[in-house]
Coordinates of C-alpha atoms in Angstrom, one line a residue:
Chain O
D34 CA 4.3 188.0 -67.2
T35 CA 3.7 190.8 -69.1
G36 CA 7.1 190.1 -72.0
V37 CA 9.9 191.7 -73.0
S38 CA 9.0 195.1 -74.1
Q39 CA 11.0 196.9 -76.1
D40 CA 11.2 200.6 -77.4
P41 CA 11.4 202.1 -80.0
R42 CA 9.3 199.8 -82.6
H43 CA 10.4 201.6 -85.6
K44 CA 13.7 204.3 -85.7
I45 CA 14.8 206.0 -89.1
T46 CA 17.7 207.9 -89.0
K47 CA 19.8 209.1 -90.5
R48 CA 23.7 207.5 -91.1
G49 CA 26.1 209.0 -88.7
Q50 CA 23.4 209.9 -85.9
N51 CA 23.3 207.6 -83.2
V52 CA 20.5 205.7 -82.1
T53 CA 19.7 204.4 -78.6
F54 CA 17.3 200.7 -77.7
R55 CA 15.5 200.2 -74.5
C56 CA 14.2 196.2 -73.1
D57 CA 11.9 195.9 -70.0
P58 CA 13.2 192.0 -70.4
I59 CA 10.4 190.0 -67.7
S60 CA 10.2 190.4 -64.2
E61 CA 12.7 188.2 -62.2
H62 CA 14.6 187.5 -65.3
N63 CA 18.3 187.5 -65.0
R64 CA 19.6 186.5 -68.1
L65 CA 18.5 189.1 -71.2
Y66 CA 20.0 188.8 -74.7
W67 CA 20.6 190.9 -77.6
Y68 CA 19.7 189.5 -81.2
R69 CA 19.7 191.0 -84.6
Q70 CA 18.2 189.8 -87.3
T71 CA 18.2 190.2 -91.0
L72 CA 15.1 190.1 -93.7
G73 CA 15.4 186.6 -94.6
Q74 CA 17.6 185.8 -92.1
G75 CA 16.9 184.2 -88.8
P76 CA 18.7 186.1 -85.8
E77 CA 22.1 186.7 -84.7
F78 CA 23.3 186.9 -81.6
L79 CA 25.2 189.9 -79.9
T80 CA 25.2 189.9 -76.3
Y81 CA 24.4 188.4 -73.0
F82 CA 24.0 189.7 -69.7
Q83 CA 23.2 187.8 -67.0
N84 CA 22.4 189.9 -64.4
E85 CA 24.6 193.6 -64.4
A86 CA 27.3 191.9 -66.0
Q87 CA 27.4 191.4 -69.8
L88 CA 29.3 187.9 -70.1
E89 CA 29.5 188.0 -73.5
K90 CA 30.0 190.0 -76.7
S91 CA 29.2 188.4 -80.3
R92 CA 32.0 190.3 -83.5
L93 CA 29.5 191.6 -84.7
L94 CA 28.6 193.6 -82.2
S95 CA 31.5 196.8 -83.4
D96 CA 33.2 199.4 -81.7
R97 CA 30.3 200.8 -82.7
F98 CA 27.8 199.6 -80.4
S99 CA 27.3 199.8 -77.2
A100 CA 25.1 197.4 -74.3
E101 CA 24.4 197.9 -71.0
R102 CA 22.4 196.2 -68.4
P103 CA 22.7 199.7 -65.2
K104 CA 20.9 197.7 -62.7
G105 CA 19.8 194.2 -63.9
S106 CA 16.6 194.8 -64.9
F107 CA 16.4 196.8 -68.8
S108 CA 19.0 197.5 -71.3
T109 CA 19.6 199.5 -73.7
L110 CA 21.3 199.0 -77.0
E111 CA 23.5 202.3 -78.3
I112 CA 24.8 202.6 -82.1
Q113 CA 26.7 205.1 -83.1
R114 CA 28.1 206.6 -86.1
T115 CA 25.3 204.7 -87.8
E116 CA 26.0 203.2 -91.2
Q117 CA 23.5 201.2 -94.1
G118 CA 24.5 197.9 -92.2
D119 CA 22.5 198.5 -89.4
S120 CA 19.7 198.0 -90.9
A121 CA 18.1 195.3 -88.7
M122 CA 15.2 194.9 -86.6
Y123 CA 17.5 194.4 -83.4
L124 CA 16.0 191.7 -81.1
C125 CA 16.1 191.5 -77.5
A126 CA 15.0 188.7 -74.9
S127 CA 15.3 187.3 -71.4
S128 CA 14.8 183.8 -69.4
R129 CA 14.7 182.3 -66.1
P130 CA 17.7 182.1 -64.5
R131 CA 18.2 178.2 -65.5
S132 CA 19.5 176.7 -68.0
G133 CA 17.9 175.1 -70.1
N134 CA 14.7 176.7 -70.0
T135 CA 12.5 179.2 -72.2
I136 CA 13.7 182.6 -74.2
Y137 CA 11.2 184.3 -74.3
F138 CA 11.6 187.6 -77.0
G139 CA 9.9 190.7 -77.6
E140 CA 8.3 192.7 -80.2
G141 CA 11.9 193.7 -82.0
S142 CA 13.2 197.6 -82.2
W143 CA 13.1 197.6 -86.3
L144 CA 15.6 200.5 -87.7
T145 CA 16.4 201.7 -91.2
V146 CA 19.3 203.6 -91.5
V147 CA 18.7 206.1 -94.5
Chain U
K151 CA 30.8 175.6 -86.7
Q152 CA 26.5 175.2 -85.3
E153 CA 24.6 175.3 -88.3
V154 CA 21.0 175.1 -88.5
T155 CA 19.1 174.8 -92.0
Q156 CA 15.9 174.6 -92.8
I157 CA 14.1 173.3 -95.1
P158 CA 11.7 174.8 -97.3
A159 CA 12.7 178.0 -97.3
A160 CA 7.9 178.6 -98.0
L161 CA 6.0 176.9 -98.5
S162 CA 2.4 177.4 -99.8
V163 CA -0.5 174.4 -98.4
P164 CA -4.3 174.3 -98.9
E165 CA -6.0 174.8 -95.9
G166 CA -6.6 171.6 -93.8
E167 CA -3.5 170.0 -95.1
N168 CA -1.1 168.0 -92.5
L169 CA 2.3 169.8 -93.2
V170 CA 6.0 169.0 -92.0
L171 CA 9.0 171.2 -91.6
N172 CA 12.7 170.6 -90.8
C173 CA 15.7 172.2 -89.5
S174 CA 18.7 170.1 -89.7
F175 CA 21.7 170.8 -86.8
T176 CA 25.9 170.2 -88.4
D177 CA 27.0 169.9 -83.8
S178 CA 24.9 167.2 -81.7
A179 CA 26.2 168.8 -79.0
I180 CA 23.0 171.1 -78.1
Y181 CA 21.1 171.8 -74.8
N182 CA 17.6 172.2 -76.0
L183 CA 15.5 173.0 -79.9
Q184 CA 13.4 175.5 -79.9
W185 CA 10.8 176.1 -82.4
F186 CA 9.4 179.8 -82.8
R187 CA 6.9 181.3 -84.8
Q188 CA 7.4 184.2 -86.7
D189 CA 5.3 187.8 -88.2
P190 CA 5.5 190.1 -90.1
G191 CA 7.7 192.6 -88.9
K192 CA 7.0 190.6 -85.2
G193 CA 9.3 189.6 -82.8
L194 CA 9.4 186.1 -82.2
T195 CA 6.8 183.4 -79.9
S196 CA 7.9 180.1 -78.6
L197 CA 5.9 177.9 -80.0
L198 CA 7.9 174.0 -78.2
L199 CA 11.1 173.9 -76.4
I200 CA 12.6 170.7 -76.3
Q201 CA 15.5 169.4 -74.5
S202 CA 18.9 167.1 -76.2
S203 CA 17.3 164.1 -73.6
Q204 CA 13.2 164.2 -74.4
R205 CA 12.9 162.8 -77.9
E206 CA 9.2 165.7 -79.1
Q207 CA 7.3 167.6 -77.6
T208 CA 4.0 168.8 -78.1
S209 CA 0.9 172.2 -78.1
G210 CA -1.5 171.4 -80.1
R211 CA -2.4 170.9 -83.0
L212 CA 1.8 171.0 -83.1
N213 CA 4.3 168.2 -82.5
A214 CA 8.5 168.8 -82.7
S215 CA 10.6 165.4 -82.8
L216 CA 14.4 165.9 -82.0
D217 CA 16.8 162.8 -83.2
K218 CA 19.5 165.0 -82.3
S219 CA 22.0 161.3 -83.7
S220 CA 20.9 162.9 -86.8
G221 CA 20.8 166.3 -86.5
R222 CA 17.2 167.1 -87.6
S223 CA 14.3 167.5 -85.4
T224 CA 10.2 168.6 -87.4
L225 CA 7.7 169.9 -87.0
Y226 CA 4.4 169.0 -87.2
I227 CA 1.7 171.1 -88.0
A228 CA -1.5 169.2 -87.9
A229 CA -4.8 170.7 -90.1
S230 CA -3.6 173.6 -91.0
Q231 CA -5.6 177.1 -91.0
P232 CA -4.2 180.2 -92.5
G233 CA -3.9 181.6 -88.5
D234 CA -0.7 178.8 -88.9
S235 CA 0.6 181.7 -91.5
A236 CA 3.6 182.7 -90.7
T237 CA 7.0 182.3 -90.7
Y238 CA 8.9 179.1 -88.6
L239 CA 11.8 179.5 -87.0
C240 CA 14.3 176.5 -85.5
A241 CA 16.7 177.3 -82.7
V242 CA 19.4 175.2 -81.4
S243 CA 20.7 176.8 -78.0
R244 CA 24.5 175.9 -77.1
F245 CA 25.8 175.9 -72.7
S246 CA 28.4 178.7 -73.5
G247 CA 30.0 180.3 -70.0
G248 CA 26.5 179.4 -67.9
Y249 CA 24.1 180.0 -70.4
N250 CA 22.2 178.8 -73.5
K251 CA 23.2 180.4 -77.1
L252 CA 19.5 180.1 -79.6
I253 CA 21.5 179.4 -83.0
F254 CA 18.9 179.9 -85.6
G255 CA 18.0 178.7 -89.0
A256 CA 17.3 180.6 -92.1
G257 CA 12.7 179.6 -91.4
T258 CA 10.1 178.7 -93.1
R259 CA 7.3 180.6 -94.6
L260 CA 4.0 179.8 -94.6
A261 CA 1.4 180.5 -96.6
V262 CA -1.5 178.6 -95.5
H263 CA -4.5 179.6 -98.0
P264 CA -8.7 179.0 -97.6

């Protein structure tokens, strides 16, 4: 396993701009998750994909947020019209098909909105 | 609603000490519990996964126990080293819609000084 890969690792953007993060899960992991983590807090669930299907979205994911996983491999998370409150680390994770398996996280993408 | 609490929030110990990190959760209907390590500005590294039917798991100097009925887990670190300095996160898994959603505590920040 090469690990979960996220890009970019750091992004500074002006308020109102759009940003997109990419996640490449571990190969053969059909489950993919996005979490958000603010300073001093644990990660919070945003959304879940099983293959290309987005099966659950948290209420934290406002209509300015959209996530896709077009071919069931990599995923993108786009934030439109960024606000200062969006500043956080966005973590991607993946796991094997069976429930109860270890979930593996990427290094995260830091977003700072100025 | 599941809530996960970790005590203490921060811990500073001299090298060589054995230490215990605590995690409690309000809903005992969990699928499994996972302990993670997070270095500053980095992603999460899975340390130990305990299924709900298990009582403990061990990996090297780490031992994690689970008492589901009382809603508690402990992470025991033997003979602590400066390299153990990091934030340790506890997460419980709730089986929902065919996948496991992780709910995290805020973490324990550990500093081990020489």
